[in-house]
Short mmCIF file of C-alpha atoms and ligand atoms in Angstrom, two decimals:
data_model
loop_
_atom_site.label_atom_id
_atom_site.label_comp_id
_atom_site.label_asym_id
_atom_site.label_seq_id
_atom_site.Cartn_x
_atom_site.Cartn_y
_atom_site.Cartn_z
CA MET A 3 0.00 0.00 0.00
CA ARG A 4 1.20 3.49 -0.88
CA HIS A 5 0.92 5.94 2.02
CA SER A 6 -0.57 9.33 1.13
CA ILE A 7 -3.00 11.89 2.51
CA LEU A 8 -5.69 10.23 0.39
CA SER A 9 -4.97 6.71 1.76
CA LEU A 10 -4.93 8.13 5.31
CA ALA A 11 -8.27 9.87 4.79
CA LEU A 12 -9.90 6.82 3.16
CA ASN A 13 -8.71 4.52 5.94
CA ALA A 14 -9.80 6.95 8.63
CA LEU A 15 -13.27 7.16 7.07
CA SER A 16 -13.54 3.35 6.86
CA GLY A 17 -12.60 2.73 10.49
CA HIS A 18 -8.93 1.84 9.80
CA ARG A 19 -9.93 -1.69 8.76
CA ARG A 20 -8.31 -1.69 5.32
CA TRP A 21 -4.65 -1.06 6.15
CA GLN A 22 -2.39 -3.67 4.54
CA PRO A 23 0.67 -5.16 6.30
CA THR A 24 3.55 -2.78 5.79
CA TRP A 25 5.82 -5.54 4.47
CA ARG A 26 5.47 -9.19 3.46
CA ASP A 27 6.57 -11.88 5.99
CA ALA A 28 8.12 -14.30 3.49
CA ALA A 29 9.07 -17.99 3.65
CA PRO A 30 12.53 -18.92 2.34
CA LYS A 31 12.98 -19.94 -1.33
CA PRO A 32 15.73 -22.48 -2.19
CA ALA A 33 17.99 -19.85 -3.83
CA TYR A 34 18.56 -16.10 -4.29
CA ASP A 35 21.08 -13.86 -6.01
CA VAL A 36 21.97 -12.31 -2.65
CA VAL A 37 21.26 -13.37 0.93
CA ILE A 38 21.76 -10.76 3.64
CA ILE A 39 22.15 -12.03 7.19
CA GLY A 40 20.60 -9.68 9.76
CA GLY A 41 17.25 -7.88 9.67
CA GLY A 42 18.40 -4.72 11.38
CA GLY A 43 18.68 -1.29 9.81
CA HIS A 44 21.85 -2.10 7.87
CA GLY A 45 20.61 -5.38 6.41
CA LEU A 46 17.24 -3.98 5.36
CA ALA A 47 18.73 -0.77 3.95
CA THR A 48 21.18 -2.87 1.93
CA ALA A 49 18.31 -4.91 0.49
CA HIS A 50 16.37 -1.74 -0.36
CA TYR A 51 19.30 -0.12 -2.20
CA LEU A 52 20.22 -3.38 -3.96
CA ALA A 53 16.69 -3.47 -5.38
CA SER A 54 16.14 0.25 -5.96
CA ARG A 55 19.59 1.45 -7.13
CA TYR A 56 21.28 -1.67 -8.47
CA GLY A 57 18.30 -3.57 -9.92
CA ILE A 58 18.92 -6.72 -7.85
CA ALA A 59 15.65 -7.69 -6.18
CA ASN A 60 16.07 -11.48 -5.96
CA VAL A 61 17.30 -10.92 -2.42
CA ALA A 62 16.50 -12.43 0.98
CA VAL A 63 17.10 -10.80 4.35
CA VAL A 64 17.27 -13.53 6.99
CA GLU A 65 16.75 -12.55 10.61
CA LYS A 66 17.09 -14.87 13.58
CA GLY A 67 14.41 -13.09 15.62
CA TRP A 68 12.06 -10.39 14.40
CA ILE A 69 13.28 -7.43 12.35
CA GLY A 70 14.52 -4.60 14.55
CA SER A 71 14.97 -6.87 17.58
CA GLY A 72 18.70 -6.11 17.71
CA ASN A 73 20.43 -2.76 18.02
CA ALA A 74 18.19 -1.14 15.44
CA GLY A 75 15.39 -1.20 18.00
CA ARG A 76 17.57 -0.57 21.04
CA ASN A 77 19.49 2.60 20.29
CA THR A 78 19.09 6.22 21.37
CA THR A 79 18.25 7.28 17.79
CA ILE A 80 20.84 10.04 17.31
CA ILE A 81 21.78 10.96 13.76
CA ARG A 82 24.66 13.33 12.99
CA SER A 83 27.64 13.78 10.69
CA ASN A 84 30.06 15.69 12.95
CA TYR A 85 33.16 13.64 12.10
CA LEU A 86 36.77 14.79 11.94
CA LEU A 87 38.64 12.43 9.63
CA PRO A 88 38.47 12.20 5.86
CA GLY A 89 37.09 8.73 5.24
CA ASN A 90 34.56 9.12 8.01
CA ASN A 91 33.19 12.61 7.39
CA HIS A 92 32.26 12.04 3.73
CA PHE A 93 30.60 8.77 4.62
CA TYR A 94 28.50 10.11 7.51
CA GLU A 95 27.58 13.22 5.51
CA LEU A 96 26.31 10.97 2.70
CA SER A 97 24.20 9.29 5.36
CA MET A 98 22.90 12.66 6.61
CA LYS A 99 21.89 13.63 3.07
CA LEU A 100 20.10 10.31 2.64
CA TRP A 101 18.29 10.82 5.97
CA GLU A 102 17.10 14.18 4.68
CA GLY A 103 15.29 12.56 1.75
CA LEU A 104 14.52 9.20 3.37
CA GLU A 105 10.83 9.53 4.11
CA GLN A 106 10.03 10.51 0.52
CA GLU A 107 12.28 7.75 -0.82
CA LEU A 108 10.71 5.03 1.35
CA ASN A 109 7.18 6.49 1.38
CA TYR A 110 7.27 6.00 5.14
CA ASN A 111 7.26 8.33 8.13
CA ALA A 112 10.56 7.65 9.92
CA MET A 113 10.09 10.71 12.15
CA VAL A 114 13.40 12.24 11.07
CA SER A 115 13.77 15.30 13.30
CA GLN A 116 16.69 17.66 12.62
CA ARG A 117 16.75 19.38 16.01
CA GLY A 118 20.52 19.72 16.23
CA ILE A 119 23.27 18.29 18.42
CA VAL A 120 25.54 20.21 20.79
CA ASN A 121 28.73 18.57 22.04
CA LEU A 122 29.71 20.53 25.15
CA TYR A 123 33.30 21.44 25.96
CA HIS A 124 34.60 22.08 29.45
CA SER A 125 38.24 23.12 28.99
CA ASP A 126 40.38 25.18 26.63
CA GLY A 127 41.98 22.03 25.23
CA GLN A 128 38.58 20.54 24.45
CA ARG A 129 37.50 23.79 22.78
CA ASP A 130 40.58 23.63 20.54
CA ALA A 131 39.78 20.02 19.62
CA TYR A 132 36.17 20.93 18.79
CA ALA A 133 37.32 23.97 16.79
CA ARG A 134 39.51 21.62 14.76
CA ARG A 135 36.65 19.17 14.28
CA GLY A 136 34.28 21.99 13.27
CA ASN A 137 36.82 23.37 10.79
CA SER A 138 37.32 19.93 9.29
CA MET A 139 33.56 19.52 8.95
CA ARG A 140 33.15 22.89 7.23
CA LEU A 141 36.08 22.17 4.90
CA HIS A 142 34.19 19.04 3.83
CA GLY A 143 30.92 20.91 3.31
CA VAL A 144 29.28 19.86 6.60
CA ASP A 145 27.56 22.47 8.79
CA ALA A 146 29.24 23.27 12.14
CA GLU A 147 29.19 26.19 14.59
CA LEU A 148 31.45 26.69 17.59
CA LEU A 149 29.36 28.19 20.41
CA ASP A 150 30.59 30.06 23.45
CA ARG A 151 29.14 29.61 26.91
CA GLU A 152 26.43 32.26 26.54
CA GLN A 153 25.25 30.86 23.22
CA VAL A 154 24.88 27.44 24.84
CA ARG A 155 23.09 29.03 27.82
CA ALA A 156 20.59 30.67 25.46
CA MET A 157 19.78 27.26 23.93
CA ALA A 158 19.78 25.18 27.11
CA PRO A 159 19.43 27.39 30.21
CA PHE A 160 18.68 24.36 32.42
CA LEU A 161 22.28 23.03 32.23
CA ASP A 162 24.52 23.57 35.27
CA PHE A 163 26.79 26.41 34.17
CA ASP A 164 27.86 27.81 37.50
CA ASN A 165 28.37 25.16 40.16
CA ALA A 166 29.62 22.20 38.18
CA ARG A 167 32.93 20.44 38.76
CA PHE A 168 33.46 20.68 34.99
CA PRO A 169 31.99 24.08 34.05
CA ILE A 170 30.50 24.36 30.58
CA LYS A 171 32.63 26.66 28.40
CA GLY A 172 30.76 26.21 25.12
CA GLY A 173 29.84 23.63 22.52
CA LEU A 174 30.12 22.45 18.94
CA LEU A 175 26.73 22.60 17.24
CA GLN A 176 25.57 20.74 14.16
CA ARG A 177 22.08 22.06 13.40
CA ARG A 178 21.23 19.42 10.77
CA ALA A 179 21.77 16.58 13.24
CA GLY A 180 18.94 15.19 15.37
CA THR A 181 17.01 11.97 15.84
CA ALA A 182 14.88 9.51 13.86
CA ARG A 183 12.39 6.93 15.11
CA HIS A 184 14.40 3.69 15.19
CA ASP A 185 11.56 1.16 14.69
CA ALA A 186 10.08 3.25 11.91
CA VAL A 187 13.44 3.26 10.09
CA VAL A 188 13.47 -0.55 10.17
CA TRP A 189 9.84 -0.82 9.07
CA GLY A 190 10.32 1.86 6.41
CA TYR A 191 13.24 0.05 4.77
CA ALA A 192 11.35 -3.28 5.10
CA HIS A 193 8.29 -1.66 3.48
CA ALA A 194 10.27 -0.28 0.54
CA ALA A 195 12.40 -3.42 0.01
CA SER A 196 9.42 -5.75 0.26
CA LYS A 197 7.50 -3.71 -2.31
CA ARG A 198 10.34 -4.30 -4.76
CA GLY A 199 10.22 -8.06 -4.20
CA VAL A 200 12.81 -8.63 -1.46
CA ASP A 201 11.95 -11.56 0.86
CA ILE A 202 12.18 -10.68 4.55
CA ILE A 203 12.44 -13.94 6.47
CA GLN A 204 12.10 -13.84 10.26
CA ASN A 205 12.81 -16.53 12.86
CA CYS A 206 15.53 -17.81 10.55
CA GLU A 207 18.96 -18.04 12.17
CA VAL A 208 22.06 -18.67 10.07
CA THR A 209 23.89 -21.59 11.65
CA GLY A 210 26.53 -22.28 9.00
CA PHE A 211 27.71 -21.63 5.45
CA LEU A 212 27.65 -23.66 2.25
CA HIS A 213 31.00 -23.82 0.47
CA ASP A 214 31.57 -24.62 -3.18
CA GLY A 215 35.17 -24.82 -4.43
CA GLY A 216 36.41 -22.40 -1.74
CA ARG A 217 33.55 -19.93 -2.30
CA ILE A 218 30.54 -19.29 -0.11
CA ALA A 219 27.54 -20.73 -1.94
CA GLY A 220 24.76 -20.06 0.57
CA VAL A 221 23.72 -20.42 4.17
CA GLU A 222 22.46 -23.15 6.49
CA THR A 223 19.58 -21.85 8.59
CA THR A 224 17.07 -23.04 11.15
CA ARG A 225 14.56 -22.96 8.28
CA GLY A 226 16.69 -24.99 5.87
CA THR A 227 19.43 -24.45 3.32
CA ILE A 228 19.35 -21.32 1.17
CA ARG A 229 21.73 -21.07 -1.78
CA ALA A 230 23.03 -17.69 -2.92
CA ALA A 231 25.65 -16.38 -5.32
CA LYS A 232 26.65 -13.76 -2.73
CA VAL A 233 26.10 -13.47 1.01
CA GLY A 234 26.38 -10.25 3.02
CA MET A 235 26.52 -10.20 6.80
CA ALA A 236 25.09 -7.20 8.69
CA VAL A 237 24.63 -8.70 12.14
CA ALA A 238 25.90 -5.84 14.34
CA GLY A 239 26.95 -7.25 17.78
CA HIS A 240 27.15 -10.80 16.42
CA SER A 241 29.73 -10.20 13.68
CA SER A 242 32.55 -12.12 15.33
CA ARG A 243 30.23 -15.12 15.88
CA VAL A 244 28.99 -15.22 12.29
CA ALA A 245 32.54 -14.69 10.96
CA ALA A 246 33.61 -17.67 13.10
CA LEU A 247 30.95 -19.82 11.34
CA ALA A 248 32.66 -18.92 8.06
CA GLY A 249 36.12 -19.60 9.47
CA PHE A 250 37.74 -16.18 9.94
CA ARG A 251 38.31 -13.66 12.74
CA LEU A 252 37.49 -9.94 12.80
CA PRO A 253 39.33 -7.16 14.70
CA ILE A 254 36.29 -6.70 16.92
CA GLU A 255 35.27 -6.98 20.58
CA SER A 256 31.65 -7.12 21.69
CA HIS A 257 30.39 -5.00 24.60
CA VAL A 258 26.97 -4.10 26.00
CA LEU A 259 25.70 -0.52 25.69
CA GLN A 260 22.65 0.48 27.70
CA ALA A 261 19.90 2.97 26.93
CA PHE A 262 17.48 4.66 29.33
CA VAL A 263 14.11 6.38 29.13
CA SER A 264 12.61 8.54 31.88
CA GLU A 265 9.01 9.40 32.62
CA ALA A 266 7.56 12.12 30.37
CA LEU A 267 8.26 15.82 30.86
CA LYS A 268 6.93 18.88 29.08
CA PRO A 269 9.12 19.85 26.09
CA LEU A 270 12.48 20.82 27.59
CA ILE A 271 15.51 19.67 25.66
CA PRO A 272 15.75 21.36 22.26
CA GLY A 273 17.88 18.73 20.49
CA VAL A 274 20.63 16.32 21.47
CA ILE A 275 23.15 17.36 24.14
CA THR A 276 26.35 15.52 25.00
CA PHE A 277 28.49 16.01 28.09
CA GLY A 278 32.16 16.31 27.12
CA ALA A 279 33.65 15.90 30.60
CA GLY A 280 32.11 12.48 31.11
CA HIS A 281 30.09 10.24 28.85
CA PHE A 282 26.43 11.20 28.79
CA TYR A 283 24.11 12.06 25.91
CA VAL A 284 20.45 13.00 26.08
CA SER A 285 17.51 13.98 23.91
CA GLN A 286 13.76 14.11 24.49
CA SER A 287 11.32 11.86 22.68
CA ASP A 288 8.10 13.09 21.11
CA LYS A 289 6.23 11.49 24.02
CA GLY A 290 8.28 13.60 26.47
CA GLY A 291 10.62 10.98 27.95
CA LEU A 292 14.30 11.80 28.25
CA VAL A 293 16.26 9.28 26.18
CA PHE A 294 19.85 8.95 27.36
CA GLY A 295 22.95 6.82 27.58
CA GLY A 296 26.65 6.82 28.38
CA ASP A 297 29.52 4.37 28.51
CA ILE A 298 29.63 0.72 27.48
CA ASP A 299 30.22 -2.02 30.02
CA GLY A 300 33.93 -2.50 30.62
CA TYR A 301 33.98 -6.23 29.86
CA ASN A 302 33.17 -8.26 26.76
CA SER A 303 29.72 -9.84 26.53
CA TYR A 304 27.04 -11.07 24.13
CA ALA A 305 24.25 -10.55 26.71
CA GLN A 306 21.59 -8.12 25.56
CA ARG A 307 21.15 -6.68 29.04
CA GLY A 308 22.93 -4.14 31.18
CA ASN A 309 23.97 -3.88 34.80
CA LEU A 310 23.71 -1.53 37.77
CA PRO A 311 27.25 -0.02 37.93
CA VAL A 312 26.79 1.50 34.46
CA ILE A 313 23.33 2.78 35.40
CA GLU A 314 24.93 4.58 38.35
CA ASP A 315 27.75 5.94 36.17
CA VAL A 316 25.34 7.26 33.52
CA ALA A 317 23.06 8.78 36.16
CA GLU A 318 26.06 10.58 37.69
CA GLY A 319 26.93 12.02 34.27
CA GLY A 320 23.35 13.22 33.86
CA MET A 321 23.26 14.77 37.32
CA ALA A 322 26.56 16.58 36.73
CA LEU A 323 25.07 18.20 33.67
CA MET A 324 21.44 18.70 34.71
CA PRO A 325 20.96 18.48 38.50
CA MET A 326 17.25 19.13 38.00
CA ILE A 327 16.72 15.56 36.73
CA GLY A 328 17.52 14.20 40.20
CA ARG A 329 13.86 13.62 41.05
CA LEU A 330 12.93 12.19 37.67
CA ARG A 331 11.88 8.52 37.59
CA LEU A 332 13.55 6.07 35.23
CA LEU A 333 10.94 4.11 33.28
CA ARG A 334 12.99 1.67 31.24
CA ALA A 335 16.58 0.53 30.65
CA TRP A 336 17.88 -2.11 28.26
CA GLY A 337 21.09 -3.21 26.57
CA GLY A 338 22.33 -3.95 23.06
CA ILE A 339 25.51 -5.66 21.90
CA MET A 340 27.96 -3.57 19.96
CA ASP A 341 30.84 -4.57 17.75
CA MET A 342 33.71 -2.42 18.94
CA SER A 343 36.35 -2.28 16.21
CA MET A 344 39.99 -1.61 17.06
CA ASP A 345 39.98 1.95 15.68
CA GLY A 346 36.34 2.81 16.41
CA SER A 347 35.39 2.99 12.73
CA PRO A 348 33.27 0.54 10.73
CA ILE A 349 34.15 -2.11 8.16
CA ILE A 350 32.38 -2.49 4.79
CA ASP A 351 34.38 -4.90 2.68
CA ALA A 352 34.75 -8.34 1.13
CA SER A 353 35.68 -10.97 3.71
CA PRO A 354 38.70 -13.28 3.38
CA VAL A 355 36.25 -15.99 2.14
CA PRO A 356 35.19 -15.36 -1.50
CA GLY A 357 31.47 -14.70 -1.88
CA LEU A 358 31.00 -13.43 1.69
CA TYR A 359 30.91 -9.68 2.44
CA VAL A 360 31.19 -7.92 5.79
CA ASN A 361 29.30 -4.96 7.23
CA ALA A 362 30.43 -4.62 10.86
CA GLY A 363 32.20 -2.70 13.61
CA TRP A 364 29.72 0.14 14.06
CA CYS A 365 30.62 0.75 17.70
CA TYR A 366 28.44 3.48 19.25
CA GLY A 367 27.44 5.01 15.96
CA GLY A 368 25.77 2.65 13.52
CA PHE A 369 22.22 3.96 13.65
CA LYS A 370 23.09 7.25 11.98
CA ALA A 371 25.06 5.30 9.37
CA ILE A 372 22.16 3.08 8.24
CA PRO A 373 21.36 4.86 4.94
CA ALA A 374 24.97 5.27 3.76
CA SER A 375 25.97 1.87 5.02
CA GLY A 376 23.07 0.27 3.14
CA LEU A 377 23.92 2.12 -0.05
CA CYS A 378 27.66 1.38 0.12
CA PHE A 379 27.16 -2.27 1.09
CA ALA A 380 24.68 -2.70 -1.76
CA HIS A 381 27.27 -1.20 -4.13
CA LEU A 382 29.92 -3.62 -2.85
CA LEU A 383 27.60 -6.62 -3.21
CA ALA A 384 26.39 -5.57 -6.67
CA ARG A 385 29.68 -4.44 -8.20
CA GLY A 386 32.25 -6.37 -6.18
CA GLU A 387 34.20 -3.21 -5.42
CA PRO A 388 33.92 -0.59 -2.62
CA HIS A 389 31.67 2.41 -3.08
CA PRO A 390 33.98 5.46 -3.43
CA THR A 391 32.53 6.96 -0.23
CA ALA A 392 33.37 3.84 1.78
CA ALA A 393 36.84 3.34 0.32
CA ALA A 394 38.51 3.98 3.69
CA LEU A 395 36.40 1.40 5.49
CA ARG A 396 38.33 -1.63 4.19
CA LEU A 397 39.12 -4.59 6.41
CA ASP A 398 42.81 -4.68 5.51
CA ARG A 399 43.42 -1.22 7.00
CA PHE A 400 44.23 -2.91 10.31
CA GLU A 401 47.06 -4.90 8.66
CA ARG A 402 48.28 -2.02 6.51
CA GLY A 403 48.26 0.61 9.28
CA TYR A 404 45.68 2.92 7.66
CA LEU A 405 43.55 3.21 10.77
CA LEU A 406 40.57 5.57 10.99
CA ASP A 407 41.08 6.40 14.64
CA GLU A 408 38.58 9.26 15.07
CA LYS A 409 39.29 9.62 18.80
CA GLY A 410 43.02 8.87 18.67
CA GLN A 411 42.65 6.18 21.37
CA GLY A 412 44.58 3.40 19.66
CA ALA A 413 43.48 -0.21 19.62
CA GLN A 414 41.41 0.07 22.80
CA PRO A 415 37.82 -0.57 21.76
CA ASN A 416 36.19 0.45 25.05
CA LEU A 417 37.57 3.98 24.62
CA HIS A 418 36.07 4.59 21.19
C1 FAD B 525 21.89 1.28 23.66
C2 FAD B 525 22.41 1.68 22.32
C3 FAD B 525 22.35 3.02 21.93
C4 FAD B 525 22.81 3.41 20.67
N1 FAD B 525 22.64 4.70 20.28
C5 FAD B 525 22.99 5.06 19.02
C6 FAD B 525 22.72 6.37 18.56
O1 FAD B 525 22.11 7.19 19.27
N2 FAD B 525 23.11 6.70 17.31
C7 FAD B 525 23.77 5.83 16.51
O2 FAD B 525 24.16 6.22 15.40
N3 FAD B 525 24.01 4.55 16.90
C8 FAD B 525 23.62 4.14 18.13
N4 FAD B 525 23.83 2.86 18.55
C9 FAD B 525 24.48 1.90 17.63
C10 FAD B 525 23.49 1.36 16.62
O3 FAD B 525 22.28 0.99 17.22
C11 FAD B 525 24.08 0.15 15.90
O4 FAD B 525 25.39 0.43 15.48
C12 FAD B 525 23.27 -0.23 14.67
O5 FAD B 525 21.90 -0.27 14.98
C13 FAD B 525 23.75 -1.59 14.20
O6 FAD B 525 23.24 -1.99 12.97
P1 FAD B 525 21.86 -2.79 12.73
O7 FAD B 525 20.81 -1.81 13.03
O8 FAD B 525 21.79 -3.41 11.44
O9 FAD B 525 22.01 -3.93 13.82
P2 FAD B 525 20.91 -4.90 14.50
O10 FAD B 525 19.61 -4.20 14.56
O11 FAD B 525 21.52 -5.41 15.70
O12 FAD B 525 20.79 -5.97 13.33
C14 FAD B 525 21.52 -7.15 13.27
C15 FAD B 525 20.54 -8.31 13.25
O13 FAD B 525 21.24 -9.49 12.96
C16 FAD B 525 20.54 -10.54 13.57
N5 FAD B 525 21.41 -11.71 13.64
C17 FAD B 525 22.52 -11.87 14.38
N6 FAD B 525 23.05 -13.08 14.17
C18 FAD B 525 22.27 -13.70 13.24
C19 FAD B 525 22.29 -14.97 12.62
N7 FAD B 525 23.23 -15.90 12.90
N8 FAD B 525 21.31 -15.26 11.72
C20 FAD B 525 20.33 -14.35 11.41
N9 FAD B 525 20.26 -13.15 12.01
C21 FAD B 525 21.22 -12.82 12.89
C22 FAD B 525 20.16 -9.97 14.93
O14 FAD B 525 19.07 -10.66 15.53
C23 FAD B 525 19.84 -8.52 14.59
O15 FAD B 525 18.45 -8.28 14.43
C24 FAD B 525 23.40 2.43 19.81
C25 FAD B 525 23.46 1.10 20.20
C26 FAD B 525 22.96 0.72 21.44
C27 FAD B 525 23.03 -0.73 21.82
#
């Protein structure tokens, strides 16, 4: 069904009984041109762009649970392109541009809301680093403004400017950044891909690979064998496990990141705010809840749940920034598993096993990357060569020393 004002009006007048399912829940066929493992944002976006831009619609997306049950449905929904390094900033800006036209492209309301992001700085050194980042962004055609303390105060007067241990000195603002509704992004890509003939197959876990003369020739799943000329994996926090099924290792550690939602408040927070002296980021949902998060757990885990020490740490970061939230009740908290790559940047590349392609290592930031990642991964799968915008995201950069270390923290994943 095509969504329009007319379809909305007709359905409203007929008691909302004629809405069609937004995408088709398919059963597996014996073979496809491309199988994509993982029904999160990246997998579904890849399928959509394969069908819409590269004319390859004989595609299956296989998901072990239900689509969006992984990180796509667990994140804090921030989208931005405030990156420093060439290789990252072009890629994330491509994503930002795709976000800006996404709802029209998918014919789906993904609630893309460009309310801006402010990264606060609390020292002269941090201001210099943000000035450098802002200059790099502007040199690459990305919007950025360095704000002083009073400009930040005008935007967010409720922050603690005067009594804090780490006083706020200013911030780096990207006005085009903001948030998008995570579930709607998943459903929107599923809607658009399914309309073009892509099979979205749920409750279908990949348990092994078919090999044919050294090449990957398909996947073994809990719903049977599916043959495919090419297989792409976009399994977020499970990349190292799926790579192990195919017989290779990735430069990745897995950690849990938690997200939190408070009870609803009247509109308060204008966009996204991040605390530069600790690790805390917050925005406000359309329903009024504060949506926030902070650091990952310090140890490796595949458990999709968090723990109390991190809740305390994140709450302390929030209180340092906004003491007024002290009496606010927390409604929900949950965890997602993140692939932390050794330089903090993602990987979109062919794997060491011919016929298998890797989309992994998104660390804290893969939600904002969904459109560009889908487009670039689709290009790689269709053409067999990297999309020019993702040329720096090759797997062999770790061997060759061409790291994309945005934070300059070295091979210490928990610091990225
Ligand atoms: C708490 C939290 C907050 C975050 N906040 C942000 C943010 O504000 N902004 C941002 O840009 N990023 C954020 N991220 C990161 C972002 O959510 C992820 O990087 C991104 O969603 C990962 O890509 P995906 O959506 O495709 O992954 P997922 O949605 O995790 O998709 C992968 C899918 O693969 C499936 N799968 C795994 N193994 C198999 C198998 N063997 N067979 C079949 N299917 C399999 C999983 O079930 C899963 O559904 C956050 C992450 C978390 C956890």
